[in-house]
PDB file of C-alpha atoms in Angstrom:
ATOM      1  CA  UNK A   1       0.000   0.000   0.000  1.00 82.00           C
ATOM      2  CA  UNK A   2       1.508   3.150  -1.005  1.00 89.00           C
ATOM      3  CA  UNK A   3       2.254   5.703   1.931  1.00 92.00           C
ATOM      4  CA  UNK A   4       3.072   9.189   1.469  1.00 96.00           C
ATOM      5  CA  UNK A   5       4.391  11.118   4.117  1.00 96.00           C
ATOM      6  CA  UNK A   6       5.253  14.676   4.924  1.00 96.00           C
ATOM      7  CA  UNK A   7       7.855  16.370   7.024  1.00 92.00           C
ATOM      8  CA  UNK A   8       7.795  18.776   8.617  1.00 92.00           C
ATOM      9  CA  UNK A   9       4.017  18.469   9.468  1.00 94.00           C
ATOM     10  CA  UNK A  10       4.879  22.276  10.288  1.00 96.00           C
ATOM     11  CA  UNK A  11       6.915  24.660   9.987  1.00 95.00           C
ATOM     12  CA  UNK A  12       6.889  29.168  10.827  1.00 96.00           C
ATOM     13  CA  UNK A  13       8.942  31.403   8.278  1.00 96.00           C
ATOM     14  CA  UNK A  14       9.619  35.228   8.513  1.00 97.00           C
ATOM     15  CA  UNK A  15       8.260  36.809   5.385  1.00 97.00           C
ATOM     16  CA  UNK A  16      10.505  36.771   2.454  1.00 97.00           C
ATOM     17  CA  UNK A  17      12.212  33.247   3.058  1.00 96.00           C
ATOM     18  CA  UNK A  18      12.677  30.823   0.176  1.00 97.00           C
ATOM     19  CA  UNK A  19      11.521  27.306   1.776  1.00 95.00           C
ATOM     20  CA  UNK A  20      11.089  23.794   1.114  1.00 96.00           C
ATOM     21  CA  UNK A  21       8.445  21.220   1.638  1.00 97.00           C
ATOM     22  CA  UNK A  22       9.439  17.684   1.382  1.00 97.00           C
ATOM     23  CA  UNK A  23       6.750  15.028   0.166  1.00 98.00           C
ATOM     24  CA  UNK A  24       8.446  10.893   0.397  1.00 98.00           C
ATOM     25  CA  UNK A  25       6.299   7.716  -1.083  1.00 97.00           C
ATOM     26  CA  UNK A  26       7.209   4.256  -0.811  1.00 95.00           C
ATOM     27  CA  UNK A  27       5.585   2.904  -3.868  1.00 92.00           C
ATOM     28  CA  UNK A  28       7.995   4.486  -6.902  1.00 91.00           C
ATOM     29  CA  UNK A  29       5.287   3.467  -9.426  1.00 90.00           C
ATOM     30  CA  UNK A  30       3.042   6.688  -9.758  1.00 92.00           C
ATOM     31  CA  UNK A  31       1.830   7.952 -12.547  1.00 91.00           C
ATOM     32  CA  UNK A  32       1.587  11.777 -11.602  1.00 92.00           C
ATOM     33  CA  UNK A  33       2.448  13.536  -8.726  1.00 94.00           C
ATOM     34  CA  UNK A  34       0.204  16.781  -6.980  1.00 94.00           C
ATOM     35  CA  UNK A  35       0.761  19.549  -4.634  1.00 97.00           C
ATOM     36  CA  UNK A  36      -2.437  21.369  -3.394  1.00 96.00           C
ATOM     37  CA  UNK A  37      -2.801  23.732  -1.200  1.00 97.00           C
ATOM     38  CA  UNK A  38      -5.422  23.652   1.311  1.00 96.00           C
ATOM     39  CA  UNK A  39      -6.617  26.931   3.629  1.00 94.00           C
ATOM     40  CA  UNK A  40      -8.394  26.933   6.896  1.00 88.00           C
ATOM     41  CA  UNK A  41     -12.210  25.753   6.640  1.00 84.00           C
ATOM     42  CA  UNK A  42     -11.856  25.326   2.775  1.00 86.00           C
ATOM     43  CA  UNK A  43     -11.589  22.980  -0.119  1.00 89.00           C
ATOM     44  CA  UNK A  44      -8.272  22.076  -1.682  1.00 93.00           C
ATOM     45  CA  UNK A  45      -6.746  24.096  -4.752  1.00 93.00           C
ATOM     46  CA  UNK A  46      -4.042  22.461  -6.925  1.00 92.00           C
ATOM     47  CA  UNK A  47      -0.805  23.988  -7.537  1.00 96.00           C
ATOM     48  CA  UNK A  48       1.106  22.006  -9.184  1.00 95.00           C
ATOM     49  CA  UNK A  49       1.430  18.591 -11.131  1.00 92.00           C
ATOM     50  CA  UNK A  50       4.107  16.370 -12.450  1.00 93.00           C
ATOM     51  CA  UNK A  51       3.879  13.644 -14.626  1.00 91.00           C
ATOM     52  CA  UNK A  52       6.069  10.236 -13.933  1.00 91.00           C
ATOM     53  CA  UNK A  53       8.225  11.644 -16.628  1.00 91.00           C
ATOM     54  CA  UNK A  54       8.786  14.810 -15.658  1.00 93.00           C
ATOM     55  CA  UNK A  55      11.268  16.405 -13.364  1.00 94.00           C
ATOM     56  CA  UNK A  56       9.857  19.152 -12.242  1.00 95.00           C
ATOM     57  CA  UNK A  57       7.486  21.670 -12.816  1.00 95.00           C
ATOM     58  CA  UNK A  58       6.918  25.534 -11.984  1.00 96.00           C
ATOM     59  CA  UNK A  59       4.090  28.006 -11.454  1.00 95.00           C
ATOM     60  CA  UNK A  60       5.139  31.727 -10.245  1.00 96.00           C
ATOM     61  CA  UNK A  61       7.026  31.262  -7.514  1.00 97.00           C
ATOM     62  CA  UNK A  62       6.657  27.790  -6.963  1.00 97.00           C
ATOM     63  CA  UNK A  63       8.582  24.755  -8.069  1.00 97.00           C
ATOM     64  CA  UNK A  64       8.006  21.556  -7.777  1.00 97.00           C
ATOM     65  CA  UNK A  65      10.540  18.520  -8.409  1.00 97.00           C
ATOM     66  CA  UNK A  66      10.106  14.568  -8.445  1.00 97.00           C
ATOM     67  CA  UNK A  67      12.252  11.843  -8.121  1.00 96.00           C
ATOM     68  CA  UNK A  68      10.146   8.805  -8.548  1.00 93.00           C
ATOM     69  CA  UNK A  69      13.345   6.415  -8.201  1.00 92.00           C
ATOM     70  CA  UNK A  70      14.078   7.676  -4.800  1.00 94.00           C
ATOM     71  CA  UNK A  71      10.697   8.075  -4.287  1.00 96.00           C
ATOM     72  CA  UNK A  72      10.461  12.079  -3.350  1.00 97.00           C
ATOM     73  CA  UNK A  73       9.358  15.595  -3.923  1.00 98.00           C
ATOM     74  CA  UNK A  74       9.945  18.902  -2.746  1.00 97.00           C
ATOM     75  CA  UNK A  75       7.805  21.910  -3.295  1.00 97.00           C
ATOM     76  CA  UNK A  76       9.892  25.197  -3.136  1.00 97.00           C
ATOM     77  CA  UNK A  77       8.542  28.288  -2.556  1.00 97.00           C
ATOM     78  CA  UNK A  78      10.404  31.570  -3.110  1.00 97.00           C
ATOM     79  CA  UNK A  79      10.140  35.050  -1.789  1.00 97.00           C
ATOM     80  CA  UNK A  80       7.534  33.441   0.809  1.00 97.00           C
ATOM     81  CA  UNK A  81       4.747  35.933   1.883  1.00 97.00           C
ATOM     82  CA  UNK A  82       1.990  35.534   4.669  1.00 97.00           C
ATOM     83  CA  UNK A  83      -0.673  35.264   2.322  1.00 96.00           C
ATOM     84  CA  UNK A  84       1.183  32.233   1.563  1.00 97.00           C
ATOM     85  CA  UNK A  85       0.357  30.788   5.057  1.00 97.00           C
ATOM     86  CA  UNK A  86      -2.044  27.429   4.407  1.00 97.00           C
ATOM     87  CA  UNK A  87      -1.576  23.808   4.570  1.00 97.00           C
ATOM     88  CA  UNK A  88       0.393  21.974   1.841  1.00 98.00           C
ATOM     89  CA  UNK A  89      -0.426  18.620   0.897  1.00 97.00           C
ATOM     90  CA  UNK A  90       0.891  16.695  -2.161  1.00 97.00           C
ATOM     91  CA  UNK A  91      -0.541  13.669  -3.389  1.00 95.00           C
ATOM     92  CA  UNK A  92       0.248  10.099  -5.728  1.00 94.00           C
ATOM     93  CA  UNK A  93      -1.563   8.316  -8.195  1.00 91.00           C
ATOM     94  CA  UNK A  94      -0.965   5.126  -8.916  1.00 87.00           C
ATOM     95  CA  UNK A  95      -0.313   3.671 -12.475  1.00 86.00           C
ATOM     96  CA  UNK A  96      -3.270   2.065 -12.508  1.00 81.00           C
ATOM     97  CA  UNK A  97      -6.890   4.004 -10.926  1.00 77.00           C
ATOM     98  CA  UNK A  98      -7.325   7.771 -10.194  1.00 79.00           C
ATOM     99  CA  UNK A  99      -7.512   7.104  -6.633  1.00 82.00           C
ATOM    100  CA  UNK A 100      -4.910   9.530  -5.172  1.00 89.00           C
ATOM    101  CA  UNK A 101      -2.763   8.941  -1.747  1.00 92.00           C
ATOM    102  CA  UNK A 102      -2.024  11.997   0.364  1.00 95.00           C
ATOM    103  CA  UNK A 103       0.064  12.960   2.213  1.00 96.00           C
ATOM    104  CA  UNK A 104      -0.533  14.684   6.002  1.00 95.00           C
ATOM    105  CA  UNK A 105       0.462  17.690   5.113  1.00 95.00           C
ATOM    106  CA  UNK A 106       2.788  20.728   5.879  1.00 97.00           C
ATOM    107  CA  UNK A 107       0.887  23.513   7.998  1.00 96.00           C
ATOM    108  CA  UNK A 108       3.036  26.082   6.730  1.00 97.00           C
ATOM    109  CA  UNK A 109       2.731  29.969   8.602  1.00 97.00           C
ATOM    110  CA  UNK A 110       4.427  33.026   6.850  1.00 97.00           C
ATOM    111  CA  UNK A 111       4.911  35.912   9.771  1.00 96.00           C
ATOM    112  CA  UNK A 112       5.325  39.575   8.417  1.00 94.00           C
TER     113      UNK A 112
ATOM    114  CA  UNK B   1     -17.917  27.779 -14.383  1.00 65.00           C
ATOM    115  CA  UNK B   2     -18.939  27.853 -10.251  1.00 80.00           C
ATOM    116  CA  UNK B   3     -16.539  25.213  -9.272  1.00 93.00           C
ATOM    117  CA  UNK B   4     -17.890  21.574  -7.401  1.00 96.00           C
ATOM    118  CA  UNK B   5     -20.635  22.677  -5.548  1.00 96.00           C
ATOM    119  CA  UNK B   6     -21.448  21.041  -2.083  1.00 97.00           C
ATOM    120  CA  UNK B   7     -24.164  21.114   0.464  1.00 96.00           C
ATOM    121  CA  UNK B   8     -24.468  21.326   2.907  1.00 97.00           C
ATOM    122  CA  UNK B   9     -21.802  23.005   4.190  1.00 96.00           C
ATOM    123  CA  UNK B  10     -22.431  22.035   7.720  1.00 96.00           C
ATOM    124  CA  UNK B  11     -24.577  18.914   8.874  1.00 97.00           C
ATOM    125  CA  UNK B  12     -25.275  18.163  12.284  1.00 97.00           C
ATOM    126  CA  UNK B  13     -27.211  15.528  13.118  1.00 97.00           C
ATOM    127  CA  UNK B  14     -27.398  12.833  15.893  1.00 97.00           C
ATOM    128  CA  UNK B  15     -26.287   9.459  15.895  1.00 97.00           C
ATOM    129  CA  UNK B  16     -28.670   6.664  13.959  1.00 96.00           C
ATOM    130  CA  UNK B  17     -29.994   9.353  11.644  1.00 97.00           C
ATOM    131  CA  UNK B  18     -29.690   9.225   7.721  1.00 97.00           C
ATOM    132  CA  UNK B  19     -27.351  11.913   6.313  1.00 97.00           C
ATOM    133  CA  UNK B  20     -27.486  12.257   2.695  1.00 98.00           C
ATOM    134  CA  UNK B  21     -24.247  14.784   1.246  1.00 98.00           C
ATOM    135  CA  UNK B  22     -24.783  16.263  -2.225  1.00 98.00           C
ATOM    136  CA  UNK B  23     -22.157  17.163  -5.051  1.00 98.00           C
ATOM    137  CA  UNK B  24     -22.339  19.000  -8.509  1.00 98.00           C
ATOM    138  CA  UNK B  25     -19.178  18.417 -10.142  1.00 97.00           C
ATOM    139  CA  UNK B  26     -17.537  21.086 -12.492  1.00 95.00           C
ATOM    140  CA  UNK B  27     -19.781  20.273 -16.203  1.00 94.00           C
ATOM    141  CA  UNK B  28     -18.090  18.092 -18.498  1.00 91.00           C
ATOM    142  CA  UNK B  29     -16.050  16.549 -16.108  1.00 92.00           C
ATOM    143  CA  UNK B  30     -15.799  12.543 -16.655  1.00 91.00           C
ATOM    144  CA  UNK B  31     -14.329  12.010 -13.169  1.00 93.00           C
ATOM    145  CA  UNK B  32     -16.136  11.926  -9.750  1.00 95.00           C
ATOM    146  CA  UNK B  33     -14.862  11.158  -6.147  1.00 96.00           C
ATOM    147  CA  UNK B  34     -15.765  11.741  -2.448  1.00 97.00           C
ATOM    148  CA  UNK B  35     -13.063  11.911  -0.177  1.00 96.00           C
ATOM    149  CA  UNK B  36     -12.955  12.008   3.867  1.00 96.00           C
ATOM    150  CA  UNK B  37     -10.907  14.452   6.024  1.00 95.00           C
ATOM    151  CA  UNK B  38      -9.817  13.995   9.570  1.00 94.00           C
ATOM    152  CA  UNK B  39      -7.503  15.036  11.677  1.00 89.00           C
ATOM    153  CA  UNK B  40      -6.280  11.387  12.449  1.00 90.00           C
ATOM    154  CA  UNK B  41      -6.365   9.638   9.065  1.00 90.00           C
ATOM    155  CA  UNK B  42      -5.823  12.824   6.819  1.00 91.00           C
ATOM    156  CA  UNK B  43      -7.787  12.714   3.423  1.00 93.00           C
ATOM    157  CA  UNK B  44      -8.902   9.505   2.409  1.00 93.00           C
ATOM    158  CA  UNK B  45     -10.728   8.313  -0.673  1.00 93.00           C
ATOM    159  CA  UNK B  46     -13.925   6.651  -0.551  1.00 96.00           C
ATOM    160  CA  UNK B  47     -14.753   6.009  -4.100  1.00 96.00           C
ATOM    161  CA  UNK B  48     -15.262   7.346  -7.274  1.00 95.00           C
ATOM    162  CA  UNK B  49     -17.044   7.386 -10.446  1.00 95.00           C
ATOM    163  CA  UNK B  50     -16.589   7.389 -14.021  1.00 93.00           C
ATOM    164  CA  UNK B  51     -19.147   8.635 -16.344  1.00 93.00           C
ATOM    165  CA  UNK B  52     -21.432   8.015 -13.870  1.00 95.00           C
ATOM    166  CA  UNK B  53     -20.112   4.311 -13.012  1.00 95.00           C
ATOM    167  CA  UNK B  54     -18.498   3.307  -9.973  1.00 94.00           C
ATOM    168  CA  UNK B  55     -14.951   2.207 -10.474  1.00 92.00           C
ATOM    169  CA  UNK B  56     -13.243   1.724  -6.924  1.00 89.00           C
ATOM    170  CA  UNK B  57     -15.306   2.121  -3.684  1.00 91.00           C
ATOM    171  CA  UNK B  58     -13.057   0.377  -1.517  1.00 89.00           C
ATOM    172  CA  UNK B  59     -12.544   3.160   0.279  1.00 90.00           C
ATOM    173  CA  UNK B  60     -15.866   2.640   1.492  1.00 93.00           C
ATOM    174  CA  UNK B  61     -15.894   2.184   5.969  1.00 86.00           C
ATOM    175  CA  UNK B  62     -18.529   0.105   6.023  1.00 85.00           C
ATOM    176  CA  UNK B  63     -21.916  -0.711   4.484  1.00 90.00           C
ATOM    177  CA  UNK B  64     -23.417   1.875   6.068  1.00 95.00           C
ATOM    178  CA  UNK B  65     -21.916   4.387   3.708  1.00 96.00           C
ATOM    179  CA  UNK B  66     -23.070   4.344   0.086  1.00 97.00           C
ATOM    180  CA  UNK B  67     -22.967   6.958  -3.202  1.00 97.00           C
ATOM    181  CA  UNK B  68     -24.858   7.233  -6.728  1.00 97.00           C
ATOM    182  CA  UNK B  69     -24.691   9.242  -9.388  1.00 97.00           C
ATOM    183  CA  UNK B  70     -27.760   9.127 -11.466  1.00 96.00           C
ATOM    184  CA  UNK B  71     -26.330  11.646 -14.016  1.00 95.00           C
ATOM    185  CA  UNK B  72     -23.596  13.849 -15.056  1.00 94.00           C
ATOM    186  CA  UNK B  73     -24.108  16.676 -12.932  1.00 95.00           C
ATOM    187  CA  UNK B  74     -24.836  15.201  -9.415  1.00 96.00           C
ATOM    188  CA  UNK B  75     -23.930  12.628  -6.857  1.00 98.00           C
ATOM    189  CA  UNK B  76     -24.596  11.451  -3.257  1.00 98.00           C
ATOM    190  CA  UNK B  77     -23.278  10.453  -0.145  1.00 98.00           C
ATOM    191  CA  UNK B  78     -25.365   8.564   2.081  1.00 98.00           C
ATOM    192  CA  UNK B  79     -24.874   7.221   5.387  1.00 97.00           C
ATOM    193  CA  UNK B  80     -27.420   5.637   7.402  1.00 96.00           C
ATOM    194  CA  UNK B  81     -27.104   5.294  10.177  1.00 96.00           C
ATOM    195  CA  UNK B  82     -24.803   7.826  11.228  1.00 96.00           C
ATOM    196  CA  UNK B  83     -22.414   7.434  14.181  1.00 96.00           C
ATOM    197  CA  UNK B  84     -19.991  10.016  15.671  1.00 96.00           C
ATOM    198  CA  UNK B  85     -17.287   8.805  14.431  1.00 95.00           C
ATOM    199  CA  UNK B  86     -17.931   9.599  10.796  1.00 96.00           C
ATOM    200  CA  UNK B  87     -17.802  12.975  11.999  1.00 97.00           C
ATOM    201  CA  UNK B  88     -15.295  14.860   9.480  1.00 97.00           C
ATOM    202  CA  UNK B  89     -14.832  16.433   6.415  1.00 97.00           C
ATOM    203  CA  UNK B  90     -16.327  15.412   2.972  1.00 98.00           C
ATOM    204  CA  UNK B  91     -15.228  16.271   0.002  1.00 97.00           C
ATOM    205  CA  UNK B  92     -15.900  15.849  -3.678  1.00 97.00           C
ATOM    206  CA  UNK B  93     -13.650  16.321  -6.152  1.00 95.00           C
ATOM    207  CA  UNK B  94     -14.362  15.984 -10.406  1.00 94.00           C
ATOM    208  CA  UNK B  95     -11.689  15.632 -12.640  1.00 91.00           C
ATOM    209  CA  UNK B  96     -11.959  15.892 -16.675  1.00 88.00           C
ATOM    210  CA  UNK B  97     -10.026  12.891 -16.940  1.00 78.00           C
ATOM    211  CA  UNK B  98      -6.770  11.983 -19.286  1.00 67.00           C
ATOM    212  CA  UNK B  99      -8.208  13.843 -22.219  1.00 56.00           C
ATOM    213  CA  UNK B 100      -8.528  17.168 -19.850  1.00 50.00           C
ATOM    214  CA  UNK B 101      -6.096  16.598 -17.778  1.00 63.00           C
ATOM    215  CA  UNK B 102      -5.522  14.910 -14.749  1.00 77.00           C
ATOM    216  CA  UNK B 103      -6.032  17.516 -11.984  1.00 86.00           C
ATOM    217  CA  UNK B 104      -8.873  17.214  -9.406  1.00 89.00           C
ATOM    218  CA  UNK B 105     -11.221  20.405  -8.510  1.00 91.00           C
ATOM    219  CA  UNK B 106     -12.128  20.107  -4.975  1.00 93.00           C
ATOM    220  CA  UNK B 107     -15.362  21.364  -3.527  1.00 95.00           C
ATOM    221  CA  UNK B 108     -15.554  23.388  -0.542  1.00 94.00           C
ATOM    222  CA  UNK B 109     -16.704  20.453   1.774  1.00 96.00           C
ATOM    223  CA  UNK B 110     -19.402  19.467   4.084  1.00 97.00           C
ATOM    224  CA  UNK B 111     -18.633  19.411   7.798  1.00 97.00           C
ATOM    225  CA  UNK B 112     -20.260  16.918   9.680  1.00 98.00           C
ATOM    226  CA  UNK B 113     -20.861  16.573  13.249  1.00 97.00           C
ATOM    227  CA  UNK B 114     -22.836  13.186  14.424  1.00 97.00           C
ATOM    228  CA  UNK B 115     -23.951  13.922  18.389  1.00 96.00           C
TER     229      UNK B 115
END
């Protein structure tokens, strides 16, 4: 069964830090790879997705890499900003379904 | 397009009583699925649907939980009865599918609270 885990589960920034989010899975046979982000009391949002064959992908100031061999992924976030303050979780799907395996998440908090 | 469209937002009901959840998911999406949130198990998935057919509902607790999807445009959660300890999060999520793209829309959940 695939597990996908999440450290740290949280983590405080000043504003204007570059950071990192780590995302591990034991299972290297995914076919894609998501990051969502996920605020207080609401749904989730996507941010970001790689495909198996992809190494990484990038949206603003976000960037996302995968290494499906060793089985991990890192979000990076640049500049951060409190607005960026939510809960990150990424998420696998298998090679064969849609069903998707998340991760805990990181509660992330941007201070100004 | 208004997004997947839940309701209710917030259910509270006591234990033993029916709760039915309801779910429009973004139109011409081929994908459908209803996930659980807690703080314990994290997001879970409980099944979904494809064009309208269940595909995998092994996500599925128990028999006491149980979805449809008579059409395109809508879908249900049922549980009956209810017990506290379904109380979380439920979401449902609707995804075009290969063609579109793989990424799921989330809805804005329903919270619910079994006394």
């Amino acid at each position: 069964k695939q597990e996908v885990t999440q450290i740290p589960a949280a983590l405080s920034v000043p504003e204007g830090e570059n950071l990192v989010l780590n995302c591990s899975f034991t299972d290297s046979a995914i076919y894609n790879l998501q990051w969502f982000r996920q605020d207080p009391g609401k749904g989730l949002t996507s941010l970001l997705l790689i495909q198996s064959s992809q190494r990484e992908q990038t949206s603003g100031r976000l960037n996302a890499s995968l290494d499906k061999s060793s089985g991990r992924s890192t979000l990076y976030i640049a500049a951060s900003q409190p607005g960026d303050s939510a809960t990150y979780l990424c998420a696998v799907r298998p090679n064969s379904g849609y069903a998707l395996n998340f991760g805990k998440g990181t509660s992330l908090l941007v201070t100004p | 397009d208004a997004g997947v469209i839940q309701s209710p937002r917030h259910e509270v009901t006591e234990m033993g009583q029916e709760v039915t959840l309801r779910c429009k998911p973004i139109s011409g999406h081929d994908y459908l699925f209803w996930y659980r949130q807690t703080m314990m198990r994290g997001l879970e998935l409980l099944i979904y649907f494809n064009n309208n057919v269940p595909i995998d509902d092994s996500g599925m607790p128990e028999d006491r939980f149980s979805a449809k999807m008579p059409n395109a445009s809508f879908s249900t959660l049922k549980i009956q009865p209810s017990e506290p300890r379904d109380s979380a999060v439920y979401f449902c999520a609707s995804s075009p599918g290969t063609r579109g793209g793989d990424t799921q829309y989330f809805g804005p959940g329903t919270r619910l609270t079994v006394l």
